[in-house]
Coordinates of C-alpha atoms and ligand atoms in Angstrom, one line a residue:
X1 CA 24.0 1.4 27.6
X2 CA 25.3 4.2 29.6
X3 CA 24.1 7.9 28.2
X4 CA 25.7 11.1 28.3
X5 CA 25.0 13.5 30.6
X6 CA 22.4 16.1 28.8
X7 CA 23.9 19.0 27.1
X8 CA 22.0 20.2 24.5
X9 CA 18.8 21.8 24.8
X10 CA 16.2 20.2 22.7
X11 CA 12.5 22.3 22.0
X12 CA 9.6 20.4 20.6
X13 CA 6.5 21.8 19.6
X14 CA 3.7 19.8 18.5
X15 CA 0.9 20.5 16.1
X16 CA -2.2 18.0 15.5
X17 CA -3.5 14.8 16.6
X18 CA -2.5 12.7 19.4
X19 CA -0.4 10.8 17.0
X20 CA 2.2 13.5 16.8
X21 CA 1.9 14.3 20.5
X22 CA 3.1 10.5 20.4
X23 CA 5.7 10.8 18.1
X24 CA 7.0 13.7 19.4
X25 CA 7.7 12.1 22.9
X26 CA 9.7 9.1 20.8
X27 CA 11.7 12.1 18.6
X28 CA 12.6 13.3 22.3
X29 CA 13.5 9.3 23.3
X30 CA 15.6 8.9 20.4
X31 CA 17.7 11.8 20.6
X32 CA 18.2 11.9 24.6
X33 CA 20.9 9.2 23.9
X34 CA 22.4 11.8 22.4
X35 CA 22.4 14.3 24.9
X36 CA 19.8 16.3 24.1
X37 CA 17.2 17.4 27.2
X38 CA 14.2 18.8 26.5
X39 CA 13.5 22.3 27.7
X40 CA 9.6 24.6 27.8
X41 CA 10.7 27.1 25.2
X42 CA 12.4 27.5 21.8
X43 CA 14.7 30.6 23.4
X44 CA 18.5 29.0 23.3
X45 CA 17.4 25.7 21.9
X46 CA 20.3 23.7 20.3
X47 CA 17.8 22.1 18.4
X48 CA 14.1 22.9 17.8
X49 CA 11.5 20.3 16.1
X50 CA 8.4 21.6 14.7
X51 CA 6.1 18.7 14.7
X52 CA 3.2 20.1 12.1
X53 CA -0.2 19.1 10.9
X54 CA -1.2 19.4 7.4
X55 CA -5.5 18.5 7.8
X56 CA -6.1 21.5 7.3
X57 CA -4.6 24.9 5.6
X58 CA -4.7 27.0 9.1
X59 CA -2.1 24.2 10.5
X60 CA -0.1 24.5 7.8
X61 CA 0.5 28.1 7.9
X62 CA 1.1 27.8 11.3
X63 CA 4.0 26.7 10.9
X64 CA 5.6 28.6 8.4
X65 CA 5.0 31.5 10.5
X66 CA 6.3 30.0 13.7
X67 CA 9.3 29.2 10.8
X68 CA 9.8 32.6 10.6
X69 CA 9.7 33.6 14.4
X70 CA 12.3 31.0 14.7
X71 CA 15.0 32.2 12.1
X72 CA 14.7 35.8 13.9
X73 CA 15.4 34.0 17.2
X74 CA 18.2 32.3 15.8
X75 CA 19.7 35.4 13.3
X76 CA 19.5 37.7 16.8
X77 CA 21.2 34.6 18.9
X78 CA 24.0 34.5 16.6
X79 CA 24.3 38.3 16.5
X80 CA 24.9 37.5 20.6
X81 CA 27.6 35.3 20.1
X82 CA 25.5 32.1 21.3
X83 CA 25.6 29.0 19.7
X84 CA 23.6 28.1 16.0
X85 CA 20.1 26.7 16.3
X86 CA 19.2 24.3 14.1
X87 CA 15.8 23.8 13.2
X88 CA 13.5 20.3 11.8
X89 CA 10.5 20.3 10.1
X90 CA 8.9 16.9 10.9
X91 CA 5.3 15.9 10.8
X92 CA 2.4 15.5 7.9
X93 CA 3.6 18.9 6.9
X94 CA 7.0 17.4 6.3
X95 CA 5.8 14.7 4.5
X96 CA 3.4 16.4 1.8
X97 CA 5.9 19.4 0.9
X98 CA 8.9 17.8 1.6
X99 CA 11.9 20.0 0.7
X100 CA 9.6 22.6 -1.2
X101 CA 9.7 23.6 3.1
X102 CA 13.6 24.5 2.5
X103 CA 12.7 26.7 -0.6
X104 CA 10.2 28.5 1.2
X105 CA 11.7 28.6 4.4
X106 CA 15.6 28.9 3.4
X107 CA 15.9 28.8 7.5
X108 CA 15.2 25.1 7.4
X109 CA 18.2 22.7 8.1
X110 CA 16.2 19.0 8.3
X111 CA 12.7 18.2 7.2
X112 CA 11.8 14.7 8.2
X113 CA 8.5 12.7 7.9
X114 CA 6.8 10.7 10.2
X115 CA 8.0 7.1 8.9
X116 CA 11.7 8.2 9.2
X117 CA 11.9 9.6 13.2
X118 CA 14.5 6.7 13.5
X119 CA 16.8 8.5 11.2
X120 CA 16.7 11.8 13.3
X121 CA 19.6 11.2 14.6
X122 CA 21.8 10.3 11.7
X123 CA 19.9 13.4 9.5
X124 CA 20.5 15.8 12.4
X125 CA 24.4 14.8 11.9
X126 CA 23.8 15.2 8.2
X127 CA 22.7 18.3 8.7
X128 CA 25.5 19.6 11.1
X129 CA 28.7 17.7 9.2
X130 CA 27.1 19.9 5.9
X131 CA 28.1 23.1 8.2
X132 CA 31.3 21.8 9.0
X133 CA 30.1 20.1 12.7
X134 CA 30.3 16.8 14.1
X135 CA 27.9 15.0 16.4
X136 CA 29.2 12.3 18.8
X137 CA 26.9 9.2 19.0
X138 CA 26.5 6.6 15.5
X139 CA 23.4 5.5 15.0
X140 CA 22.3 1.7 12.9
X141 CA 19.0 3.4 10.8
X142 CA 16.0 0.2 11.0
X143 CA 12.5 0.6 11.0
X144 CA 10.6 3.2 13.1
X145 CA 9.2 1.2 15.7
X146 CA 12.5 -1.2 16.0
X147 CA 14.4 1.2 17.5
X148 CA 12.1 3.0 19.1
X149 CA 12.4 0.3 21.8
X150 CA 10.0 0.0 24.4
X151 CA 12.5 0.3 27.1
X152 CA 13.7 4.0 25.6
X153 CA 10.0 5.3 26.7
X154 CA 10.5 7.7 29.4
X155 CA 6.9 8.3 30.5
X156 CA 5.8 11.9 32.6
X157 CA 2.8 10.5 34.0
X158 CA 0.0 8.2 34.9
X159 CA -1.5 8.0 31.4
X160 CA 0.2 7.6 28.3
X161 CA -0.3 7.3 24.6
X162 CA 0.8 4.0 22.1
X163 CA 0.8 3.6 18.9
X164 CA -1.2 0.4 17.8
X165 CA -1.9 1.3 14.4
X166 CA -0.6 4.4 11.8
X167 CA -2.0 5.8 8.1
X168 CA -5.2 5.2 6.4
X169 CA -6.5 3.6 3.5
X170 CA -9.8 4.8 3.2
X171 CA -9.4 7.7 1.1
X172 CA -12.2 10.6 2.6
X173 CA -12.2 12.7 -0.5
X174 CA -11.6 15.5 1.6
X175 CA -8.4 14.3 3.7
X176 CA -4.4 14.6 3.1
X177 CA -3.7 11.7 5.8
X178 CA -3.6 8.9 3.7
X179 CA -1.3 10.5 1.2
X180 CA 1.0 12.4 4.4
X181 CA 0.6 9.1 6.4
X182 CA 0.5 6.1 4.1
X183 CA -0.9 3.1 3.9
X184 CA -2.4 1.1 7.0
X185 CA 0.3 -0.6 9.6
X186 CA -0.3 -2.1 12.4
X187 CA 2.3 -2.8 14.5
X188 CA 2.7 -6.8 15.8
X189 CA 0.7 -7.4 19.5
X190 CA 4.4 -8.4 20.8
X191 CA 5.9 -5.3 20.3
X192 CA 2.8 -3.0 21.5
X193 CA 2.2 -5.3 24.7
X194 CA 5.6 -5.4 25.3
X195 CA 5.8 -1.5 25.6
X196 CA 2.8 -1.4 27.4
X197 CA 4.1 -3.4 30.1
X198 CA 6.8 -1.1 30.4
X199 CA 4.5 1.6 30.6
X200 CA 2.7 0.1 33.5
X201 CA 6.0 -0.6 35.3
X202 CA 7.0 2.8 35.4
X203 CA 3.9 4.0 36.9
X204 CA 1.2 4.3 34.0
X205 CA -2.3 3.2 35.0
X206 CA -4.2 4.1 31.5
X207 CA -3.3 4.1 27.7
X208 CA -4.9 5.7 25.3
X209 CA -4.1 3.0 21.9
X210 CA -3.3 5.6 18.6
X211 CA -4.2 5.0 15.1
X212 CA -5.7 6.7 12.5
X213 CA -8.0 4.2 12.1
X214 CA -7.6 2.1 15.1
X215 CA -10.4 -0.1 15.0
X216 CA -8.5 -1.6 11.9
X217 CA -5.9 -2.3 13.6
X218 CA -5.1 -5.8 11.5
X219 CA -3.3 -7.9 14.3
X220 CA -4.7 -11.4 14.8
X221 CA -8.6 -11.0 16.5
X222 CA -8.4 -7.3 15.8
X223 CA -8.5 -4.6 18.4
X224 CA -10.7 -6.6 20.7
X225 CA -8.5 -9.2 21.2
X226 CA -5.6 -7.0 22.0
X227 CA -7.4 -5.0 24.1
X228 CA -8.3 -7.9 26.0
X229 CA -4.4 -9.2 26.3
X230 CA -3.6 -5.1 27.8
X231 CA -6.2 -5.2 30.3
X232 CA -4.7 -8.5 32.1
X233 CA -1.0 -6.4 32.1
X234 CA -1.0 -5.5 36.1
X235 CA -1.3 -1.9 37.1
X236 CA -2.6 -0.9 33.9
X237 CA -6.5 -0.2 34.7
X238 CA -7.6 1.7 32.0
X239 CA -7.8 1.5 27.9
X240 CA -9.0 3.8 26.1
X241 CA -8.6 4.2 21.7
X242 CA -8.6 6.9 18.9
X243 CA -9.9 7.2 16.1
X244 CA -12.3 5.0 14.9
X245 CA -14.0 4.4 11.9
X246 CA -17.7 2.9 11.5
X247 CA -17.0 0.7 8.9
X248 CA -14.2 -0.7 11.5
X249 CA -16.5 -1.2 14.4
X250 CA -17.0 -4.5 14.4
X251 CA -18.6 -7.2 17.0
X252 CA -15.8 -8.0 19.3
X253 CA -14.8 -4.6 19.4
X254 CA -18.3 -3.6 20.9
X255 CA -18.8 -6.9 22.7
X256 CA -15.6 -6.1 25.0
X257 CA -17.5 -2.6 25.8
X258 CA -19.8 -4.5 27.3
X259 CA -17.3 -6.7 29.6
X260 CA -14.1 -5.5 29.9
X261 CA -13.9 -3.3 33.2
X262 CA -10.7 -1.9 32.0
X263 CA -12.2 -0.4 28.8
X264 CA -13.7 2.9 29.6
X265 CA -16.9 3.7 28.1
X266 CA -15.5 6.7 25.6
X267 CA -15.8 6.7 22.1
X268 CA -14.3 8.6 19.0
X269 CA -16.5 8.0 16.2
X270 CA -16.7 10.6 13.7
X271 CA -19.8 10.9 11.5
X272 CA -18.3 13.7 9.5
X273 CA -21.8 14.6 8.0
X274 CA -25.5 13.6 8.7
X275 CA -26.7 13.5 4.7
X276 CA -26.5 10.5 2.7
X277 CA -25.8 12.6 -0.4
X278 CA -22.5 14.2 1.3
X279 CA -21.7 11.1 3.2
X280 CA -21.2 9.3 -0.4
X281 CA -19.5 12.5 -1.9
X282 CA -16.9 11.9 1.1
X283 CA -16.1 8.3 0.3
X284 CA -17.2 7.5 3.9
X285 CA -18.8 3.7 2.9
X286 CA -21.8 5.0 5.8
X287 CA -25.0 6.2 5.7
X288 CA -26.5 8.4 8.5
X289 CA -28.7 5.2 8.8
X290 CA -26.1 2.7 9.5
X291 CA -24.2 5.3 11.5
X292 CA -27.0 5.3 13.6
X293 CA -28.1 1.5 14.1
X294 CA -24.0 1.3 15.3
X295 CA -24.3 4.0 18.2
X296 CA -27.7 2.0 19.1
X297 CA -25.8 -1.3 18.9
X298 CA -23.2 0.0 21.0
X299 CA -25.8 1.3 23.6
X300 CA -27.3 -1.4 23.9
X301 CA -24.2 -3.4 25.4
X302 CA -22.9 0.0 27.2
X303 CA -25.6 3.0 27.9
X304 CA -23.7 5.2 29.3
X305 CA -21.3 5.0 26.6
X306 CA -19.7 8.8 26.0
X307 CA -19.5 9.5 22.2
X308 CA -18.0 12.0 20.4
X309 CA -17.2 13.1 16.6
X310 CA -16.1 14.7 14.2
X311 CA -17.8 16.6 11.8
X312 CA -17.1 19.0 8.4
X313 CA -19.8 21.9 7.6
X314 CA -19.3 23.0 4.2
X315 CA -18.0 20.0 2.2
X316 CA -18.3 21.0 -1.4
X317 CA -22.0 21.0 -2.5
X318 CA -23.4 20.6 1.1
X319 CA -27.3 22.8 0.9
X320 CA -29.0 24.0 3.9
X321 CA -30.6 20.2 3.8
X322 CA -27.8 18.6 3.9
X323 CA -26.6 20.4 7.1
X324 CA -30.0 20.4 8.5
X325 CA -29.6 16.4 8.2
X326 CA -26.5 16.6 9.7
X327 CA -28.0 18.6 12.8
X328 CA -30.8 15.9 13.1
X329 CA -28.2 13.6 12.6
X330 CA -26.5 15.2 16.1
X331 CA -29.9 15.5 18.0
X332 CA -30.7 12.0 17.7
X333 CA -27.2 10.5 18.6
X334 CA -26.4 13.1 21.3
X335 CA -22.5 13.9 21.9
X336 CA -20.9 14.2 24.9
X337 CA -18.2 15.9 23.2
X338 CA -17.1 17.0 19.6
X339 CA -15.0 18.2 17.1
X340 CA -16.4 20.5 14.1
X341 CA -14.6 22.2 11.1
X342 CA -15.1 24.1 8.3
X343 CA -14.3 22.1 4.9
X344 CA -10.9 23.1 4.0
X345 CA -9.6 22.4 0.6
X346 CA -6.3 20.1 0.5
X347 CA -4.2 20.5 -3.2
X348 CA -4.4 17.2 -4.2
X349 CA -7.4 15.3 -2.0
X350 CA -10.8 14.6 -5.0
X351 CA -12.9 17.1 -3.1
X352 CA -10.7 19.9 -3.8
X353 CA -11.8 19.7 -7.1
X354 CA -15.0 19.4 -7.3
X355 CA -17.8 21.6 -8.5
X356 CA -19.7 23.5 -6.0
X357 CA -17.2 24.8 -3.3
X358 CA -19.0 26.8 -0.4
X359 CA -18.3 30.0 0.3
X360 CA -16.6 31.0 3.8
X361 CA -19.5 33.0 5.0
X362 CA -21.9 30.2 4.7
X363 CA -19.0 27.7 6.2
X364 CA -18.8 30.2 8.9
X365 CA -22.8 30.6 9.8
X366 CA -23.3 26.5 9.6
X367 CA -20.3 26.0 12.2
X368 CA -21.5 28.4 14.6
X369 CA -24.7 27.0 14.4
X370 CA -23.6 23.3 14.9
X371 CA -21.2 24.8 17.7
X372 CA -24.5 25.9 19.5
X373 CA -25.9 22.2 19.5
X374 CA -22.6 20.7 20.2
X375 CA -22.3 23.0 23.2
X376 CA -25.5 22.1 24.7
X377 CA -25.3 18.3 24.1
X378 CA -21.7 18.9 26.1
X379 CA -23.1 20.8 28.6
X380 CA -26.2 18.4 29.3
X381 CA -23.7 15.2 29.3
X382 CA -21.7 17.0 32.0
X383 CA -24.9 18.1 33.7
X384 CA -26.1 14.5 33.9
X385 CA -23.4 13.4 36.0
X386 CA -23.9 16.1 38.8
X387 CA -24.8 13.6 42.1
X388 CA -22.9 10.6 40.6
X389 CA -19.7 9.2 42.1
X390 CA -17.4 8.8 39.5
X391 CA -14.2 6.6 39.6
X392 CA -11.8 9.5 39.1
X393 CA -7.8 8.6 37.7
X394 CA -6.0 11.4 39.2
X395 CA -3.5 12.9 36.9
X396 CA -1.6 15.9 38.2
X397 CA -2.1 19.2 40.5
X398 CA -4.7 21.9 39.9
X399 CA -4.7 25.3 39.2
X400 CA -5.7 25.9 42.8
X401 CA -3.9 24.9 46.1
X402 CA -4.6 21.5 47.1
X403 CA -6.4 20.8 44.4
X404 CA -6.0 17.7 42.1
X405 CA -7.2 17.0 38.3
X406 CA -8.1 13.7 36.8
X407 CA -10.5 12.5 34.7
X408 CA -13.8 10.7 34.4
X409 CA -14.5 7.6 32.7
X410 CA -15.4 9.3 30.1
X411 CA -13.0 11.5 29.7
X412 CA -13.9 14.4 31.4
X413 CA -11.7 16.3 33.4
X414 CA -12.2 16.4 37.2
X415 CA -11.3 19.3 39.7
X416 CA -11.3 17.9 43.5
X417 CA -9.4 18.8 46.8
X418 CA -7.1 15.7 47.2
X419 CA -3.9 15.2 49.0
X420 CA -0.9 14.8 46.3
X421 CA 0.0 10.9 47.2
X422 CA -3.4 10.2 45.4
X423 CA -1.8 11.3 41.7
X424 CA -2.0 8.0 39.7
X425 CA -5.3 6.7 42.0
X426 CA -8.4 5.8 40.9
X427 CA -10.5 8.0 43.3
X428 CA -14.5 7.8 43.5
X429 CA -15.6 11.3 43.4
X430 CA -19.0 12.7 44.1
X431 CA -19.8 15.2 41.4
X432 CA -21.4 18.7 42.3
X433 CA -20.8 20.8 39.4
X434 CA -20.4 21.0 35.9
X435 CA -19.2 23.3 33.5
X436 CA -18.9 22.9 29.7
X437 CA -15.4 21.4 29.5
X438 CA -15.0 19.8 32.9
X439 CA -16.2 18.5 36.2
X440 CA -15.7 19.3 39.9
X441 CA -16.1 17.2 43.3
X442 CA -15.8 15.8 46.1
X443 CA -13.8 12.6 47.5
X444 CA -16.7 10.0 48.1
X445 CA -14.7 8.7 51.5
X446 CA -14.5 12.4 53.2
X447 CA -18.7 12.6 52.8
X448 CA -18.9 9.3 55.3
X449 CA -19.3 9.6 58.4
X450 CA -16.1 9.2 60.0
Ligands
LIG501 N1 -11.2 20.0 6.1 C1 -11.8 20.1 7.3 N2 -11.7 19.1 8.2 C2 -11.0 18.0 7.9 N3 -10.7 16.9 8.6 C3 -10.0 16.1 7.8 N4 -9.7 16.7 6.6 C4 -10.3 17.9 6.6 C5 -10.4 19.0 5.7 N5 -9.9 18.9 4.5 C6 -11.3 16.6 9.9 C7 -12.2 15.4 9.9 C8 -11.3 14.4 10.6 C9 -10.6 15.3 11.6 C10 -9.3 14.7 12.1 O1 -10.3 16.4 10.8 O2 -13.4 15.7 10.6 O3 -12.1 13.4 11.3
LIG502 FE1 -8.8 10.8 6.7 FE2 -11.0 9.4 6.2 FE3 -8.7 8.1 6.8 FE4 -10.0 9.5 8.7 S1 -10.8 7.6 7.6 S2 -7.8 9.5 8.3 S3 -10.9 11.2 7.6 S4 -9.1 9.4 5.0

């Protein structure tokens, strides 16, 4: 298929998870055909995509305020003489307020939810024939992930996210995702290995596999055994894959941690809370106990293993010792890295209505307090690796002349002086210092003796 030249100018801006950062990459795909280029800002944007998040309330008023920033930018456009922007609302937000968005943003021309990006195209022309335009290119609607072909990925670098797996059917009593995402999906092995190959052929040497719950991923032998069938595609050398659940984790999953080269010892297991009593108001189907035995079973086939979480302080009728047991909780695992929140309430989710709701002050004081442990555990994980040589995948330039950026097996991001033909190597690097969010080095080879 030949493609136009580009000549519309199309601005994405992505909220959330690495899901969207996925799907906004495959919006961009789908609508290059089109003509449309992506560009850095919003400024004289033909067409501007707001790819929200609706966890929680701050993302969603996010965007209705970057809504309103873009209907000034288009009124004073206009008043210029330049050409009409029009402006999508896609995303989780999308899908939980739907066209409620159009009543409270008039400004609004599309809103589309995640399961329909394949129909961009024919809403965007929707959209433009309502005002009296015309786009050029037709467009067959099928499902999402049918034509969003493999072959349409237009990868930027040496890593790359895929989709393996999308929604949830677990139900956390605090969480909008498996109302604004569905249902678990996993897409078929053919289809994800065959756009992993692709990957690989232009130039990608690590994927990072997406789902919501990505240790379900439902395909025949489960995660494990299509991790095993990525790691043999040539030139891809690294696997990584987020989120997990610990109900998920099963055997084979943490048997190929212990054998497969390819899978890098990083993992996103969220805990969410260290008390039992919490744990079950959640719906989480774990106990702190069990949560624990899993990280031991895990290190026992990988040490090093780097993990990280997630965790909510103030859940509705979390006490002091509930959040004491979730600090214990974090001593005795020890993260390398992650992610805390205050409870916010989602209209709709169970928790939102039950009794007991903490106040923000208390929210406030417990998260800066589990942000001080978090911190230190960080800190002492990077610390730890200060001496080693590290296998380094390096990603792009630095900040600083000369200087390239990769990252760690586990995920940390290395600074080291590197010559640019060494982007999209896998680099030992001798570590000298760390700092809380990243590592710096040395090439191993320039410290021989020549
Ligand atoms: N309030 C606060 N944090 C939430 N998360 C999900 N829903 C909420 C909520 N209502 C957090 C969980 C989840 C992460 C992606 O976001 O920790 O693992
Ligand atoms: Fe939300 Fe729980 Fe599903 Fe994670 S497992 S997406 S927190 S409902």
């Amino acid at each position: 298929m030949s493609e136009p030249a580009p000549t519309k100018r199309l601005f994405i801006k992505t909220y959330g998870c690495q899901m969207n950062v996925y799907d906004s990459e495959r919006m961009a795909d789908v609508l290059s055909p089109l003509g449309y280029a992506m560009t850095q800002t919003p400024e004289g944007a033909d067409l501007v995509v707001l790819n929200t998040c609706h966890i929680r309330e701050k993302a969603t008023e996010k965007v209705y305020s970057e809504l309103g920033r873009l209907k000034e930018m288009r009124e004073e456009a206009l008043a210029q003489g330049g050409a009409r922007m029009t402006i999508a609302v896609a995303g989780c937000v999308a899908q939980a307020e739907g066209e409620e968005i159009m009543r409270r943003q008039p400004a609004v021309d599309l809103v589309v939810g995640p399961q329909a990006y394949h129909q961009l195209p024919e809403l965007i022309a929707r959209s433009h024939r309502a005002r009296g335009e015309r786009l050029s290119a037709n467009f067959a609607p099928e499902e999402k992930f049918d034509v969003l072909a493999p072959t349409a990925r237009r990868p930027t670098g040496v890593t790359a996210f895929l989709t393996v797996q999308e929604g949830c059917d677990k139900f956390c009593t605090f969480c909008v995702v498996p109302y604004t995402r569905g249902g678990e999906y996993s897409r078929p092995a053919e289809a994800i290995l065959a756009e992993a190959r692709e990957l690989a052929a232009k130039g990608v040497r690590e994927v990072t596999l997406l789902g919501q719950n990505v240790n379900a991923y439902a395909g025949e032998g489960g995660l494990a055994a299509l991790v095993r069938r990525l790691a043999k595609i040539e030139g891809l050398d690294r696997i990584r894959y987020t989120t997990s659940h610990p109900r998920d984790m099963d055997d084979a999953l943490i048997a190929a941690h212990g054998d497969l080269a390819e899978l890098m010892p990083y993992l996103h297991l969220p805990v969410q809370s260290g008390s039992d009593r919490i744990l079950k108001a959640m719906n989480r189907a774990h106990t702190a106990e069990s949560y624990l035995r899993l990280i031991e079973k895990i290190r026992r086939v990988r040490p090093d293993i780097a993990v990280s979480g997630d965790f909510i302080v103030g859940f509705p009728g979390e006490r002091d010792s509930d959040f004491e047991a979730t600090l214990s909780l974090i001593r005795e695992v020890g993260y390398a890295t992650a992610f805390s929140f205050k409870y916010s309430r989602r209209p709709g989710t169970p928790a939102a209505a039950m009794p007991g709701q903490v106040a923000e002050v208390v929210k406030d004081e417990r998260l800066a307090r589990l942000n001080v442990l978090l911190d230190e555990q960080a800190r002492a994980f990077n610390a730890a690796q200060v001496g080693r040589t590290l296998p380094v995948l390096f990603e792009r330039k630095g900040r600083h002349p000369g200087q390239l950026v990769g990252r760690s097996p586990y995920l940390q991001a290395v600074h080291a002086l590197a010559p640019d033909r060494m982007i999209g190597q896998i680099v030992p690097v001798r570590i000298e210092e760390a700092a809380r969010m990243s590592l710096s080095g040395v090439l191993a080879q320039e410290l021989e003796p020549a």
